[in-house]
Amino acid sequence: ETEKMYVDDLGLIVEGYMATMGAKGVPEDMKGKDKIVFGNIHQIYDWHKDYFLGELEKCVAEPRRLAQLFIKHERRLHMYVVYCQNKPKSEHIVSEYIDTYFEELKQQLGHRLQLNDLLIKPVQRIMKYQLLLKDFLKYYTKAGMDTEELEKAVEVMCIVPKRCNDMMNVGRLQGFEGKITAQGKLLQQDTFTISEQDSSFLSRAKERRVFLFEQLVIFSEPIDRKKGFSLPGYIFKNSIKASSPETSRAWVADVFQILETQRNFLNALQSPIEYQRRESKSNSLGRTMQPPVSAAAGLRPHSSASIDRHRTPCLRSHNSSLPSLYLPSHGPAESHTHVPHQVRFANRSARKKK
């Protein structure tokens, strides 16, 4: 029933707003923007109306089909990720015309909801499928039925919304001139507190949103709403791109080694006796420590502005007792902006957990 209501809401957009704008045209200052407003919502509407709604109705008589349905169409549901990546741009345009042009259309069509209320429906819907599947999983578990397929379906419908949320954040990134879709999968994103030392040797804490793609790391600054931005977003600051897959793997290995060192350091502080016992056992088995591979010479940031080679940057962990990672001055390296002499990273979410 809720799926049918959802399809009806999508119909208000496609057969209402989009059809009317196509037939009557749009204002001169909005030409070319209408495609950004709606993204790929026509594709989503057609699939749900012509196929998915009917398949869900069959599941009423055959509940066992439900899990298979979501597993089978995991790749098809990727169209929601595309929609969500475009959503921030859509919101920006809609906000410009919501009280003028789109309000007039709303009155003409006799709609109760505003356009922005309808355009958020796909985002809300893709988040709700996992709740439906979790309810079924709970019922199957209590009934002692096989839950393997349902568990897989729940996993799928947790991954897809996460990708949607991730790409909505990426869609809010402003000022990046590269092609986001060419950077591979988004692996991680989080907000970090960065301490930069200025010319007067005073440290200033700043927030940076960091996006880790397969091919690129992007550093951005959260937009202050007081500066006139009505929607949350991020201003591109700089990026780092490895010159080859081998360089990327070497750097990942080095970072992993540093994180392992930090983890061991914290374990030693929290449980020194247990830590010494494990270390003694490991050493008795002949464990050898391999030095990390240095691949800084192959690092190539995204931009072409040169780093000041007389000021070698030093990346430090937030805990000053831990070793620093120095970037050697030899080898080609470039950056969008001047790299600070010293940067300290502290994962904000990690600090909250403590």
PDB file of N, CA and C in Angstrom, residues 195-205 339-343:
ATOM      1  N   SER A 195      44.717  21.026  13.155  1.00  0.00           N
ATOM      2  CA  SER A 195      45.412  22.131  13.817  1.00  0.00           C
ATOM      3  C   SER A 195      46.521  22.623  12.906  1.00  0.00           C
ATOM      4  N   GLU A 196      46.406  23.872  12.443  1.00  0.00           N
ATOM      5  CA  GLU A 196      47.403  24.450  11.544  1.00  0.00           C
ATOM      6  C   GLU A 196      48.217  25.515  12.274  1.00  0.00           C
ATOM      7  N   GLN A 197      49.521  25.485  12.071  1.00  0.00           N
ATOM      8  CA  GLN A 197      50.405  26.467  12.701  1.00  0.00           C
ATOM      9  C   GLN A 197      50.677  27.594  11.706  1.00  0.00           C
ATOM     10  N   ASP A 198      50.296  28.829  12.070  1.00  0.00           N
ATOM     11  CA  ASP A 198      50.488  29.953  11.151  1.00  0.00           C
ATOM     12  C   ASP A 198      51.870  30.574  11.333  1.00  0.00           C
ATOM     13  N   SER A 199      52.110  31.703  10.658  1.00  0.00           N
ATOM     14  CA  SER A 199      53.431  32.341  10.688  1.00  0.00           C
ATOM     15  C   SER A 199      53.829  32.828  12.075  1.00  0.00           C
ATOM     16  N   SER A 200      52.839  33.068  12.941  1.00  0.00           N
ATOM     17  CA  SER A 200      53.142  33.522  14.306  1.00  0.00           C
ATOM     18  C   SER A 200      53.280  32.347  15.272  1.00  0.00           C
ATOM     19  N   PHE A 201      53.316  31.119  14.715  1.00  0.00           N
ATOM     20  CA  PHE A 201      53.484  29.888  15.484  1.00  0.00           C
ATOM     21  C   PHE A 201      52.317  29.626  16.440  1.00  0.00           C
ATOM     22  N   LEU A 202      51.146  30.164  16.099  1.00  0.00           N
ATOM     23  CA  LEU A 202      49.938  29.879  16.871  1.00  0.00           C
ATOM     24  C   LEU A 202      49.141  28.804  16.149  1.00  0.00           C
ATOM     25  N   SER A 203      48.637  27.842  16.898  1.00  0.00           N
ATOM     26  CA  SER A 203      47.858  26.767  16.295  1.00  0.00           C
ATOM     27  C   SER A 203      46.383  27.135  16.275  1.00  0.00           C
ATOM     28  N   ARG A 204      45.756  26.933  15.124  1.00  0.00           N
ATOM     29  CA  ARG A 204      44.329  27.204  14.988  1.00  0.00           C
ATOM     30  C   ARG A 204      43.620  25.922  14.574  1.00  0.00           C
ATOM     31  N   ALA A 205      42.578  25.573  15.317  1.00  0.00           N
ATOM     32  CA  ALA A 205      41.820  24.357  15.009  1.00  0.00           C
ATOM     33  C   ALA A 205      40.781  24.660  13.937  1.00  0.00           C
ATOM     34  N   VAL A 339      50.720  24.245   1.552  1.00  0.00           N
ATOM     35  CA  VAL A 339      50.587  23.209   2.575  1.00  0.00           C
ATOM     36  C   VAL A 339      51.168  23.714   3.877  1.00  0.00           C
ATOM     37  N   PRO A 340      50.443  23.666   4.991  1.00  0.00           N
ATOM     38  CA  PRO A 340      50.964  24.170   6.260  1.00  0.00           C
ATOM     39  C   PRO A 340      52.170  23.374   6.719  1.00  0.00           C
ATOM     40  N   HIS A 341      53.023  24.042   7.495  1.00  0.00           N
ATOM     41  CA  HIS A 341      54.245  23.388   7.967  1.00  0.00           C
ATOM     42  C   HIS A 341      53.922  22.189   8.841  1.00  0.00           C
ATOM     43  N   GLN A 342      52.893  22.274   9.616  1.00  0.00           N
ATOM     44  CA  GLN A 342      52.534  21.163  10.502  1.00  0.00           C
ATOM     45  C   GLN A 342      51.016  21.040  10.558  1.00  0.00           C
ATOM     46  N   VAL A 343      50.533  19.827  10.404  1.00  0.00           N
ATOM     47  CA  VAL A 343      49.089  19.588  10.471  1.00  0.00           C
ATOM     48  C   VAL A 343      48.832  18.441  11.420  1.00  0.00           C
TER      49      VAL A 343
END
